[in-house]
Amino acid sequence: MEGITLKKLDKIKSPGGSLSFFQLGKDFDFEIKRIYYIYEFSQQNRRGFHAHKELKQVMFCPHGSIEVELDNGTEKEKYLLDCPEKILVLNRGYWREFLSLTENSILCVGASEIYDESDYIRNYDDYILWSKHEMEEKINGSAI
Ligand code: TYD
């Protein structure tokens, strides 16, 4: 899906274990101002159910397996974070749902902005209206 990158990082192995890394400029193009992580997923396993108007994020799953379902208002696509070497880079504006596929999965997120509830769209109908408006703005903008 446009604006989304799923990337498999190198795994640097040594006798002491494995290491992966991602960095500004090469793997993502925004400053990270906040890091948060989701763990102890409930029995229901599913969360998210919102979009961000401006926030960009890079996500990875250092333990377990998580399916990320993204929706841009016209199409949906699923991305699997099933090993520590995968990162998912998200531009602004996608409705997302997270499904933990194994017990004790952890989802880590690097975010481009500090926490701001006004950046969230938490109602799906509102999201569809917002995404249509964004699409129109984009088309009008590129027509000028
Ligand atoms: P939310 O982003 O809705 O979680 P999820 O992505 O799983 O749906 O956040 C859950 C709650 O935590 C919500 O009340 C807002 C709060 N929160 C913060 O206070 N700071 C943060 O950086 C984040 C990500 C959430």
XYZ file of N, CA and C in Angstrom, residues 30-34 54-58 110-114:
45
model
N 11.881 10.510 9.487
C 11.355 11.507 10.433
C 12.040 11.317 11.783
N 12.110 12.421 12.508
C 12.702 12.363 13.844
C 11.753 11.612 14.782
N 12.289 10.756 15.617
C 11.450 10.061 16.599
C 11.450 10.870 17.895
N 10.238 11.320 18.305
C 10.126 12.129 19.525
C 9.566 11.335 20.695
N 9.018 10.149 20.388
C 8.365 9.372 21.459
C 8.466 7.895 21.109
N -1.611 13.270 11.564
C -0.261 13.738 11.216
C 0.856 12.784 11.609
N 0.623 11.988 12.632
C 1.701 11.183 13.205
C 2.253 10.140 12.231
N 3.581 10.062 12.167
C 4.251 8.988 11.417
C 4.863 8.045 12.440
N 4.950 6.788 12.071
C 5.426 5.809 13.046
C 6.295 4.733 12.401
N 7.187 4.194 13.212
C 7.903 2.987 12.808
C 7.650 1.947 13.898
N 8.042 3.764 17.401
C 8.723 5.052 17.418
C 7.826 6.045 16.702
N 7.506 7.170 17.364
C 6.515 8.107 16.813
C 7.142 9.474 16.566
N 6.645 10.137 15.515
C 7.249 11.407 15.087
C 6.881 12.594 15.980
N 5.863 12.424 16.835
C 5.418 13.535 17.691
C 5.154 13.046 19.106
N 5.140 13.963 20.046
C 4.749 13.597 21.406
C 3.247 13.327 21.418
